mmCIF file of C-alpha atoms in Angstrom:
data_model
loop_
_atom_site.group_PDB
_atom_site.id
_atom_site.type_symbol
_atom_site.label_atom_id
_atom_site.label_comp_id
_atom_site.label_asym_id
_atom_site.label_seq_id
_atom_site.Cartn_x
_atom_site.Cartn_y
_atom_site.Cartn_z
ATOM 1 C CA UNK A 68 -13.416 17.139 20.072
ATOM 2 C CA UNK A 69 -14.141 16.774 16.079
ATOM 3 C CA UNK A 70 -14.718 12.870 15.095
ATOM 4 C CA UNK A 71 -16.869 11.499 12.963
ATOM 5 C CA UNK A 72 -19.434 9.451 14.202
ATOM 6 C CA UNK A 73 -19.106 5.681 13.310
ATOM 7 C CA UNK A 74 -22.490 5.641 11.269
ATOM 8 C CA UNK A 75 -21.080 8.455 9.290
ATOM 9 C CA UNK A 76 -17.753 5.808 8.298
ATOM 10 C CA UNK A 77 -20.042 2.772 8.178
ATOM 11 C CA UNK A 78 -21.872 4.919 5.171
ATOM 12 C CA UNK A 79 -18.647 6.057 3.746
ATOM 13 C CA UNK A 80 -17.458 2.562 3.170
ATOM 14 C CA UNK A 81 -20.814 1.021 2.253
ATOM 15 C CA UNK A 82 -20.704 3.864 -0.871
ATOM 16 C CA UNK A 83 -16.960 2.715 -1.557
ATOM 17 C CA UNK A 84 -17.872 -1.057 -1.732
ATOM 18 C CA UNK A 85 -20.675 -0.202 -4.231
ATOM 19 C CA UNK A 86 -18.627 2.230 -6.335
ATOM 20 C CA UNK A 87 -15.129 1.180 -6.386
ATOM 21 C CA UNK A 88 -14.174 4.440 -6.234
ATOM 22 C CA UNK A 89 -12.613 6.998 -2.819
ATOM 23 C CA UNK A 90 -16.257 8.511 -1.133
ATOM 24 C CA UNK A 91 -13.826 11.132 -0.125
ATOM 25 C CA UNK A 92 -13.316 11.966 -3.547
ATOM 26 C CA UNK A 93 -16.562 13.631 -3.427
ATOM 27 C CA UNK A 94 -17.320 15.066 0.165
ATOM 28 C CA UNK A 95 -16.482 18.712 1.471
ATOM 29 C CA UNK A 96 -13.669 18.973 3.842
ATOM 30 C CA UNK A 97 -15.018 17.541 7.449
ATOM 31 C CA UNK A 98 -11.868 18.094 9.585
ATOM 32 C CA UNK A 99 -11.041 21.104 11.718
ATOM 33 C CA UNK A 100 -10.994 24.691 10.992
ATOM 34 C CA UNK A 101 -9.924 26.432 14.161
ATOM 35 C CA UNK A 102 -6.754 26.216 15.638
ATOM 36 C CA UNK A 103 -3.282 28.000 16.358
ATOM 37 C CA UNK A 104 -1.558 29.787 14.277
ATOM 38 C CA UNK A 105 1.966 27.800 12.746
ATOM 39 C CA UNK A 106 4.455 28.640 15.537
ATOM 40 C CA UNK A 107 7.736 29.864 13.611
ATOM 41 C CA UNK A 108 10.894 28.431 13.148
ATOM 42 C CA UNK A 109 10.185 25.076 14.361
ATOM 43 C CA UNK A 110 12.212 21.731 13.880
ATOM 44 C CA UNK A 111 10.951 18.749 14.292
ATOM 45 C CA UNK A 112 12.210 14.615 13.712
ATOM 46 C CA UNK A 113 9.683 12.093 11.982
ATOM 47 C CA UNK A 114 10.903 8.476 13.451
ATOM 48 C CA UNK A 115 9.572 6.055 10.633
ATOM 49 C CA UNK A 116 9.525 2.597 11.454
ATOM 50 C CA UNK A 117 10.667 1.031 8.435
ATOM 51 C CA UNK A 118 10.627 3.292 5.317
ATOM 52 C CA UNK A 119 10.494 0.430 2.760
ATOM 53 C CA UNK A 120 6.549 0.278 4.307
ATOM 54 C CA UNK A 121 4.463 2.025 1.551
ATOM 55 C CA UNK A 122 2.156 3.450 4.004
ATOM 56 C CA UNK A 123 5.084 4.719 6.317
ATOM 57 C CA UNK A 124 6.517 6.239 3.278
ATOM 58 C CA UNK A 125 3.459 7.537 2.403
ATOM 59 C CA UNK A 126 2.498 9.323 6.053
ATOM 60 C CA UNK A 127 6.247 11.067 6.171
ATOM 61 C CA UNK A 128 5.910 12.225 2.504
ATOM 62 C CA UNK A 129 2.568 13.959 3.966
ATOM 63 C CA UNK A 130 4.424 15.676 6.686
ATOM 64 C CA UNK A 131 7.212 16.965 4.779
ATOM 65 C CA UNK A 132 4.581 18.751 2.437
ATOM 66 C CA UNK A 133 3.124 20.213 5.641
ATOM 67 C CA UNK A 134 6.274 21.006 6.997
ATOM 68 C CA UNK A 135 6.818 23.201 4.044
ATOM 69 C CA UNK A 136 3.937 24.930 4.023
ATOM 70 C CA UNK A 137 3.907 25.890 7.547
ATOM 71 C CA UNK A 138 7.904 26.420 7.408
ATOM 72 C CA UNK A 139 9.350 24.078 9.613
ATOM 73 C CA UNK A 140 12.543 22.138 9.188
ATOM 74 C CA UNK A 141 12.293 18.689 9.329
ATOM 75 C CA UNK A 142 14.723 15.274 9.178
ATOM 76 C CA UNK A 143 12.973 11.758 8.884
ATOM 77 C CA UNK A 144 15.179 8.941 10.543
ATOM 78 C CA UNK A 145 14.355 5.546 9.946
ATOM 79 C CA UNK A 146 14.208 2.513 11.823
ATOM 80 C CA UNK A 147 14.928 0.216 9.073
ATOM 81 C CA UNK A 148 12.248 -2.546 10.031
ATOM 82 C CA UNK A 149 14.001 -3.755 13.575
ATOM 83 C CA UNK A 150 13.151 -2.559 17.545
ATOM 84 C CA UNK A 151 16.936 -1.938 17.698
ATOM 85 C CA UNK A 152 16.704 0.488 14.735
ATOM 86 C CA UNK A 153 14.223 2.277 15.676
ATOM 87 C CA UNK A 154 15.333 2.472 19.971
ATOM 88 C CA UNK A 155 18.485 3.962 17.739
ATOM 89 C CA UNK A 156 16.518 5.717 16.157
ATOM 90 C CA UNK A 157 14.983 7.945 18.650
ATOM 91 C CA UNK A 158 17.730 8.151 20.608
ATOM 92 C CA UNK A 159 19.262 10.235 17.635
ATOM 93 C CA UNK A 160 15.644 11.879 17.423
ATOM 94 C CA UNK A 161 16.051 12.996 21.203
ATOM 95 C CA UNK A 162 19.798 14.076 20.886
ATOM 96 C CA UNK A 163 19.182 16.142 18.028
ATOM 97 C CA UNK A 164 16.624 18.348 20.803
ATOM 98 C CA UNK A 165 13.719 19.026 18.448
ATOM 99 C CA UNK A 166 10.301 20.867 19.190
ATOM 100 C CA UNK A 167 8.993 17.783 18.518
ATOM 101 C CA UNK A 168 8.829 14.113 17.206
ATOM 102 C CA UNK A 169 6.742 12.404 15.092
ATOM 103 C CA UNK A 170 7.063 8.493 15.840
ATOM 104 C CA UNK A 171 5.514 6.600 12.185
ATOM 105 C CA UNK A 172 3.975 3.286 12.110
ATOM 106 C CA UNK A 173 5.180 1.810 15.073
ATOM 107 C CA UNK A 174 3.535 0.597 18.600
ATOM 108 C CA UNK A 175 4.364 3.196 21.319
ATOM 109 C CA UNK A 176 4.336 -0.224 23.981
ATOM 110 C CA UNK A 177 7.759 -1.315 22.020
ATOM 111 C CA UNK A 178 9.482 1.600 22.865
ATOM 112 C CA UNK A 179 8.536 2.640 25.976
ATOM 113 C CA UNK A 180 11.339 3.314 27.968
ATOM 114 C CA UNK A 181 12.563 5.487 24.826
ATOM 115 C CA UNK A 182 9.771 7.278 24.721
ATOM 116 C CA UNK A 183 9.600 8.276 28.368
ATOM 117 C CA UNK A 184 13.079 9.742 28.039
ATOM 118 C CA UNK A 185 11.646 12.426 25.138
ATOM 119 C CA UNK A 186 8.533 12.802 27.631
ATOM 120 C CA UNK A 187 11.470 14.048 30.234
ATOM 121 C CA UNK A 188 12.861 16.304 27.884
ATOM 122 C CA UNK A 189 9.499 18.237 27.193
ATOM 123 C CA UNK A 190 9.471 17.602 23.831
ATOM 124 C CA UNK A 191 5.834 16.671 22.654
ATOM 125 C CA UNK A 192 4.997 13.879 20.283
ATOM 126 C CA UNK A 193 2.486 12.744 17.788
ATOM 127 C CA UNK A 194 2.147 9.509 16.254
ATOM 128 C CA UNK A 195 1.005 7.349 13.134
ATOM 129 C CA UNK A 196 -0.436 4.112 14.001
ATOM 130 C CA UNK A 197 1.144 4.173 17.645
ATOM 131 C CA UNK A 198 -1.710 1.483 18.939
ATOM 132 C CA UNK A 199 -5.217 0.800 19.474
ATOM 133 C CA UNK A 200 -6.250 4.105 20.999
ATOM 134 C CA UNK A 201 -7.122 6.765 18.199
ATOM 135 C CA UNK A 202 -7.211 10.459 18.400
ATOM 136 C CA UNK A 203 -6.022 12.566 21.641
ATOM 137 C CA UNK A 204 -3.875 11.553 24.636
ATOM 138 C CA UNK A 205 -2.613 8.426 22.982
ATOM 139 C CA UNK A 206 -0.764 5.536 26.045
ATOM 140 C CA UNK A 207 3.089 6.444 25.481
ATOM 141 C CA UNK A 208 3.014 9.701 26.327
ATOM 142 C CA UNK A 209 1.933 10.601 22.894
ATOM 143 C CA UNK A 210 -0.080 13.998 22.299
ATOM 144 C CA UNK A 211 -2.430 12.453 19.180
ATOM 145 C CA UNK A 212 -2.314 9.163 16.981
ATOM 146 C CA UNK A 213 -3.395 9.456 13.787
ATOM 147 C CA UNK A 214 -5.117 6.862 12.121
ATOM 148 C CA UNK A 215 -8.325 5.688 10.343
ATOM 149 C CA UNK A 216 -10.773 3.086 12.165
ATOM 150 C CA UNK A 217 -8.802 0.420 12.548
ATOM 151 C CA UNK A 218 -11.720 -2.057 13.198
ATOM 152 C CA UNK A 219 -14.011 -0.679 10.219
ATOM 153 C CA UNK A 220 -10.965 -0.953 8.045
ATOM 154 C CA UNK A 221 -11.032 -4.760 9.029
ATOM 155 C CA UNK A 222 -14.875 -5.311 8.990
ATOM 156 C CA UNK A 223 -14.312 -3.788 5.175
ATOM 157 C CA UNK A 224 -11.242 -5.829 3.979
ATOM 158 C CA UNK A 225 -13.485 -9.029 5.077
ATOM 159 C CA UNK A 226 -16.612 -8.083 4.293
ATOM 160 C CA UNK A 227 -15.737 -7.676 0.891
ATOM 161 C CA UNK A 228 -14.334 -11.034 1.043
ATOM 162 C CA UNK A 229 -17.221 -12.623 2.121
ATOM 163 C CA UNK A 230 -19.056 -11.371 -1.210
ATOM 164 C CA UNK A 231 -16.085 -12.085 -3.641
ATOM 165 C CA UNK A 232 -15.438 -15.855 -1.987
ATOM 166 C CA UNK A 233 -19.228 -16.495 -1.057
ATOM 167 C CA UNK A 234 -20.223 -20.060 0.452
ATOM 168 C CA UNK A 235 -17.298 -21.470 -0.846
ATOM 169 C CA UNK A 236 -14.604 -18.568 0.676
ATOM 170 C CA UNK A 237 -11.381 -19.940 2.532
ATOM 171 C CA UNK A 238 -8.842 -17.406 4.061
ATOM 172 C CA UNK A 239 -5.689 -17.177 5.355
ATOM 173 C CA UNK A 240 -5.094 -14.118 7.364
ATOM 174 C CA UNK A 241 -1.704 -12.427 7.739
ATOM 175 C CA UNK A 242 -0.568 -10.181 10.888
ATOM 176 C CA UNK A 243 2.247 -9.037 12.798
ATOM 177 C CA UNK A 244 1.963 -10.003 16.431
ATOM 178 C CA UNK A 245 5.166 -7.275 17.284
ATOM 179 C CA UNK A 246 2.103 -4.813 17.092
ATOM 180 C CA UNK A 247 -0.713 -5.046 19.549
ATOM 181 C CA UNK A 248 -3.182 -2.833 16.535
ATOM 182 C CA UNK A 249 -2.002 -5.695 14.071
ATOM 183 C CA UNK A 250 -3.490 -8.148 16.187
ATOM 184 C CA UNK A 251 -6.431 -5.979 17.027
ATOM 185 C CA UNK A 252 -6.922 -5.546 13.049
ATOM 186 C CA UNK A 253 -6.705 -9.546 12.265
ATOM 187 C CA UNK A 254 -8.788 -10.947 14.660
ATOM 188 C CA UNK A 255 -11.908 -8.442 13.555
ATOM 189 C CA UNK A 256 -11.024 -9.901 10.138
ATOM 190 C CA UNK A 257 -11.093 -13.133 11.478
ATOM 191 C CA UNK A 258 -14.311 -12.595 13.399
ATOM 192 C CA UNK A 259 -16.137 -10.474 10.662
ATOM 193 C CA UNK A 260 -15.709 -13.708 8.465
ATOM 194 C CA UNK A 261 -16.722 -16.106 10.760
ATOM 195 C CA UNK A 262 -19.821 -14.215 11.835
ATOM 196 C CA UNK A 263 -20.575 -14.244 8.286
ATOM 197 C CA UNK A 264 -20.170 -17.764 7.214
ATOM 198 C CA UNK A 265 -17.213 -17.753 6.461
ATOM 199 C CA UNK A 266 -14.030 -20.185 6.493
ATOM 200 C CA UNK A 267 -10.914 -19.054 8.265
ATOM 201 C CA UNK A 268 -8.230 -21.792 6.929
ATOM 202 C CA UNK A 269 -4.686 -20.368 8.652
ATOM 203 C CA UNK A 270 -3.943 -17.496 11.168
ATOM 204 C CA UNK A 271 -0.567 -16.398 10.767
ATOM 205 C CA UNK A 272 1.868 -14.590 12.261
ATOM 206 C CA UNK A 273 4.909 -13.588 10.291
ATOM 207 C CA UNK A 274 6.893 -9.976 11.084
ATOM 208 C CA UNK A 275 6.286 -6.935 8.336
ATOM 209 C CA UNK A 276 9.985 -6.234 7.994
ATOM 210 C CA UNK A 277 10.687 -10.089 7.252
ATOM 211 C CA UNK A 278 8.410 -10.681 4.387
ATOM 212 C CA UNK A 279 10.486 -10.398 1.785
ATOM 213 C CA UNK A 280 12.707 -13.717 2.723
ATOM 214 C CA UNK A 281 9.316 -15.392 4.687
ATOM 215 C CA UNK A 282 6.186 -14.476 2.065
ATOM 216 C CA UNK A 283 7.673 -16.788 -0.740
ATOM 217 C CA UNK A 284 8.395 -19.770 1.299
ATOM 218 C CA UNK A 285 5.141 -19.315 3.499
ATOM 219 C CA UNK A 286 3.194 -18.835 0.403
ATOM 220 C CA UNK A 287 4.343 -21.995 -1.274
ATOM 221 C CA UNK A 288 3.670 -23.911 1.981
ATOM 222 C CA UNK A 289 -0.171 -22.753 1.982
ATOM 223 C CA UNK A 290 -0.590 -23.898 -1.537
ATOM 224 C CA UNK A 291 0.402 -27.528 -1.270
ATOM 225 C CA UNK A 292 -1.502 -27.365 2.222
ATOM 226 C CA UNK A 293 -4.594 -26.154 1.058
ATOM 227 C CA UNK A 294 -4.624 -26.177 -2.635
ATOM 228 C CA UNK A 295 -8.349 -25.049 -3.819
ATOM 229 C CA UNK A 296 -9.470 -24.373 -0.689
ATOM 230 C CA UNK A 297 -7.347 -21.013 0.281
ATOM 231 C CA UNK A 298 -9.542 -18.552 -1.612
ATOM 232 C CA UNK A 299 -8.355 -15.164 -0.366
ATOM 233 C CA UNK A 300 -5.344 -13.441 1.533
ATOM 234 C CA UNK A 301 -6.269 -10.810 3.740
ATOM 235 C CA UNK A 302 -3.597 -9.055 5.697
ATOM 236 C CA UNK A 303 -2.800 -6.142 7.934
ATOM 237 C CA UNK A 304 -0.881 -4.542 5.435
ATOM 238 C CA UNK A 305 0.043 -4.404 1.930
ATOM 239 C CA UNK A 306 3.336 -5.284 2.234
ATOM 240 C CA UNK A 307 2.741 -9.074 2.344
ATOM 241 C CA UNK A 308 1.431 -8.908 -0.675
ATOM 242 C CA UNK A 309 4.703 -7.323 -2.139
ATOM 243 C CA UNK A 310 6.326 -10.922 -1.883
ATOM 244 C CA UNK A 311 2.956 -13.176 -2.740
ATOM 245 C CA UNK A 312 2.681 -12.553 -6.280
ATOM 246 C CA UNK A 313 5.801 -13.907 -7.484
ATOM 247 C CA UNK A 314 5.469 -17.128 -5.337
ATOM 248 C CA UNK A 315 2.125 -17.795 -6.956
ATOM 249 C CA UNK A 316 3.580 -17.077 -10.290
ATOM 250 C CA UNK A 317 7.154 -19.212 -9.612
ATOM 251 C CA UNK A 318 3.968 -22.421 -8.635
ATOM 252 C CA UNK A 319 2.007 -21.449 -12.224
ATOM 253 C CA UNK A 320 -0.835 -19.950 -10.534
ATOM 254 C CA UNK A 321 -2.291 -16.839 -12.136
ATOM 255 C CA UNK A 322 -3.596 -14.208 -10.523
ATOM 256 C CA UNK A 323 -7.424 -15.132 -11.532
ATOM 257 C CA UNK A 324 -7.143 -18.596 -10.751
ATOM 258 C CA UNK A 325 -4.920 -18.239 -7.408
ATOM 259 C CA UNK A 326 -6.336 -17.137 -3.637
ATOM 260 C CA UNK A 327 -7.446 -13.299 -4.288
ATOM 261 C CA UNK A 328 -5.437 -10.953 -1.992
ATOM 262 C CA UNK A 329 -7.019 -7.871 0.026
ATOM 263 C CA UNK A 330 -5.223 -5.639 2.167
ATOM 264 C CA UNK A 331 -6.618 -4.424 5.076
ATOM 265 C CA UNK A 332 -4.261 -1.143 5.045
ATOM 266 C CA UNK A 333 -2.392 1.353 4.009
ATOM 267 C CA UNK A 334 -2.674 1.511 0.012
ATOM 268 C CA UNK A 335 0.419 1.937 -1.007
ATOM 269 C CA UNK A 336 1.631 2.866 -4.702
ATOM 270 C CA UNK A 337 2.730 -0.850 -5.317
ATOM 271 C CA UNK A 338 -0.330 -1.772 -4.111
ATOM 272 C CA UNK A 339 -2.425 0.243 -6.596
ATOM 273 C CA UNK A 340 0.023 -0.795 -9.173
ATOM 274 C CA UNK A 341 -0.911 -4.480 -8.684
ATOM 275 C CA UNK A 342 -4.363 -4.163 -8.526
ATOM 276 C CA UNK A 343 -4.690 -1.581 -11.391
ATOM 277 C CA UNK A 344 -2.535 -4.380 -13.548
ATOM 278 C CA UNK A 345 -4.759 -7.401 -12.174
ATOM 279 C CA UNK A 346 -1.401 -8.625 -10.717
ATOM 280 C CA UNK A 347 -1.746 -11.056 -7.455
ATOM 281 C CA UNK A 348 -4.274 -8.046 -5.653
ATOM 282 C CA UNK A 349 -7.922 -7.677 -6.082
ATOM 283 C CA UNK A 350 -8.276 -4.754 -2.967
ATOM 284 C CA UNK A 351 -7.014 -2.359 -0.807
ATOM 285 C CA UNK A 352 -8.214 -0.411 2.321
ATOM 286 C CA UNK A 353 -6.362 2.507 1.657
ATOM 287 C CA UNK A 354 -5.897 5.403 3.936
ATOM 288 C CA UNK A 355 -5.453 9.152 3.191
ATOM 289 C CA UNK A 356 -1.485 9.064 4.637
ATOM 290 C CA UNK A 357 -0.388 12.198 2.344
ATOM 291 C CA UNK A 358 -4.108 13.679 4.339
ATOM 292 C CA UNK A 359 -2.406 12.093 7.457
ATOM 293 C CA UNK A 360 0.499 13.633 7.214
ATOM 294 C CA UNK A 361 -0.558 17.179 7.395
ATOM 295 C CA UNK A 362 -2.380 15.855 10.182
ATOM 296 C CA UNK A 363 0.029 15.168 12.486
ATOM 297 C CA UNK A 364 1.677 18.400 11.308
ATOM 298 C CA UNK A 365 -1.107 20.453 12.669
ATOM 299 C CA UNK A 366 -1.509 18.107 15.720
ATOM 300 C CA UNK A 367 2.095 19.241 16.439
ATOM 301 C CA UNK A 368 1.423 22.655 16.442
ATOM 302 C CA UNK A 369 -1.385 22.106 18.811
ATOM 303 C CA UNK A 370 0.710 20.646 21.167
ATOM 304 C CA UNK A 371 3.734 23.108 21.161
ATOM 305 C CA UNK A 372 1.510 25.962 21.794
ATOM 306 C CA UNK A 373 -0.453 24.149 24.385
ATOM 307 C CA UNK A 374 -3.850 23.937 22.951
ATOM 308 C CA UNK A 375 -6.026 20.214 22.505
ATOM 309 C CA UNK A 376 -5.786 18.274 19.507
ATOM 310 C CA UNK A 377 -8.194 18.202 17.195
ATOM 311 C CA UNK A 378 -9.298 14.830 17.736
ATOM 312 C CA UNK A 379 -10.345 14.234 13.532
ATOM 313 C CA UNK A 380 -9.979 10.609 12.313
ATOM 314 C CA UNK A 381 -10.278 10.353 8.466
ATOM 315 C CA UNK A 382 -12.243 7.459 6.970
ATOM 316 C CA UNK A 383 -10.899 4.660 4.787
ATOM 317 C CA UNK A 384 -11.547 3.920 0.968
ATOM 318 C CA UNK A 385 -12.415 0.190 -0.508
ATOM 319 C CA UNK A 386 -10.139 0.738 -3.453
ATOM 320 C CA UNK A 387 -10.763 -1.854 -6.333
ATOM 321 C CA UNK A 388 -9.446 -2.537 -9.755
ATOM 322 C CA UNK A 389 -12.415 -0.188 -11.282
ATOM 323 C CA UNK A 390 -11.728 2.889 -8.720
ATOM 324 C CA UNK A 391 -7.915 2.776 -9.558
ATOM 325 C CA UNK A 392 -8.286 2.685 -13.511
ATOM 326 C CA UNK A 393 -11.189 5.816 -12.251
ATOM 327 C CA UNK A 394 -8.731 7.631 -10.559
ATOM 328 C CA UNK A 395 -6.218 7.642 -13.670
ATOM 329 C CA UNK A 396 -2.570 7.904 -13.184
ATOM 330 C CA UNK A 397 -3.083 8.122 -9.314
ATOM 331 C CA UNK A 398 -0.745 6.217 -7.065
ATOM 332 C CA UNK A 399 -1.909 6.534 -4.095
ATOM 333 C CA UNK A 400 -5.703 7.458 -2.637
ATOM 334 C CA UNK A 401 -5.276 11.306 -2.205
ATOM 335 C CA UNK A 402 -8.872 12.842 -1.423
ATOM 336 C CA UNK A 403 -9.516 15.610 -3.447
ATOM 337 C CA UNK A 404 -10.727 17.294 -0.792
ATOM 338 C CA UNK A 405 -9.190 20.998 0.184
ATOM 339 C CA UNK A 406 -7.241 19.981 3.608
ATOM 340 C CA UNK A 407 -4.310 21.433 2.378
ATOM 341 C CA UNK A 408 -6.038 24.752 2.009
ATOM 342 C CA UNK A 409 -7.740 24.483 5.261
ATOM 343 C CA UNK A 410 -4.858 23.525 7.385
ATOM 344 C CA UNK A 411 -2.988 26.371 5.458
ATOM 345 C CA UNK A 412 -5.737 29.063 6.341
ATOM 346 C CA UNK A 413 -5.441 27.709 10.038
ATOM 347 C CA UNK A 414 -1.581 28.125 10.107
ATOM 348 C CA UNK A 415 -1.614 31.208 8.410
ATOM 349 C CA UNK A 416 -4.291 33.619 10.504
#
């Protein structure tokens, strides 16, 4: 099994805080370079959970590069942001009798009975974000889930602000109780902070696929509440932050003078768009989901011929204001390290 060892991530972010910049960037290729060859003329079904998610978006563009290169048809369904959609959702997946399924950014414990009826059927699956469990034999039935350290992401997204607020720091943390890893992923935020001095003003739980009618109204009601006191946003996911910044703007608070957002995942392009422009986001904890993708490409291989999974996690990136305008015209954090050549050279033997 090929993971890195958690001092090894601890170090990775501790350079990213300091530099601003993706430690990735910079580092040789660390995930596997053994494996199966690409079994031919496969088909396979990517089940996103709600494709107007940057980091979903991000993951399934990721597979259907990898898809190409290891020439497999694919079709990406998606669940639109509702259980119902995406229960719909794999029932078309299953009917459709792939060689396998890729389920994106949703928790495998939702959609259990769903998922049992593609275990009956023999087809395998790998998963994005599918729960707490990282790496092989995922609950659910599910072959690998691919996904950073949840937990160091946190410890990162609050750590850094616990320097940017200092004594003074108030936060208001934003999750998603529908997912049991979104819950996991806020209360190490919440705890991180504490442990460190800091202030924890609000804990709250508002659904992803609703922020774009909730954020605006929520947001106004945590400015008259706490005025001067709510110093940063931290939340599970970028997308919160998609609907924050014009609520601040509509109450005349600026960006510099207004509670500093961080994102504690995925990093996607609006994300980097708002914190490149100084615009209502100071930080993201991006993850490699174009990396990711491939990922779960190859894990899919592995498990249609049979053999383990590779059991890599990738590491996260502290992605600030100087590392975006660093990494140019970049819209997303895309290690330049060669995994596309390696997964390629492992396909192709």
């Amino acid at each position: 099994m090929q993971k890195r060892t958690f001092l090894k991530t601890i170090l990775a972010t501790t350079m990213l805080a300091t530099a601003g910049i993706p430690a990735l960037a910079e580092t040789p290729w660390d995930g596997p370079t053994t494996g199966p060859a690409g079994a031919p003329d496969k088909s396979i079904v990517v089940v996103a959970a709600d494709m107007k998610n940057g980091g979903i978006l991000g993951v399934s563009k990721g597979v259907e590069e990898a898809a190409s290169q290891i020439g497999w048809t694919i079709r990406v369904l998606d669940g639109a942001g509702s259980i119902q959609g995406r229960t719909a959702a794999i029932g078309q997946a299953l009917a459709l009798q792939p060689d396998g399924i890729v389920i994106n950014g949703f928790d495998a414990v939702e959609q259990q009975a769903a998922l049992e009826d593609v275990a009956a059927a023999n087809i395998p699956i790998v998963a994005w974000h599918s729960g707490p469990k990282i790496g092989c034999d995922a609950p659910g039935g599910i072959f690998a889930n691919v996904s950073t350290d949840a937990m160091t992401v946190s410890e990162v997204a609050a750590n850094w602000a616990l320097e940017d607020g200092g004594k003074d720091m108030g936060a208001v943390i934003f999750t998603d109780s529908t997912y049991q890893i979104a819950i996991d992923k806020a209360d190490r935020i919440k705890e991180t902070i504490e442990a460190g001095g800091g202030k924890v003003l609000e804990y709250v739980d508002t659904p992803i696929a609703d922020t774009s009618s909730r954020m605006g109204p929520l947001t106004t009601s945590l400015l008259q509440k706490y005025g001067d006191e709510w110093t940063h946003a931290l939340a599970i996911n970028d997308l919160y932050f998609d609907f924050m910044g014009p609520a601040l703007a509509a109450a005349g608070v600026s960006s510099e003078d207004g509670p500093q957002a961080g994102s504690a995942g995925d990093g996607s392009e609006a994300a980097f768009f708002r914190i490149k422009t100084g615009a209502y986001q100071a930080i993201t904890v991006a993850e490699p989901l174009n990396l990711q993708g491939w990922q779960l490409v190859d894990e899919l291989n592995r498990a249609i011929q049979g053999e383990p999974c590779s059991g890599y996690v990738t590491s996260p990136a502290l992605v600030t204001k100087e590392g975006v305008e660093r990494m140019g015209d970049a819209t997303a954090f895309d290690p330049d390290t060669p995994y596309r050549e390696a997964y390629s050279a492992i396909w192709k033997q």
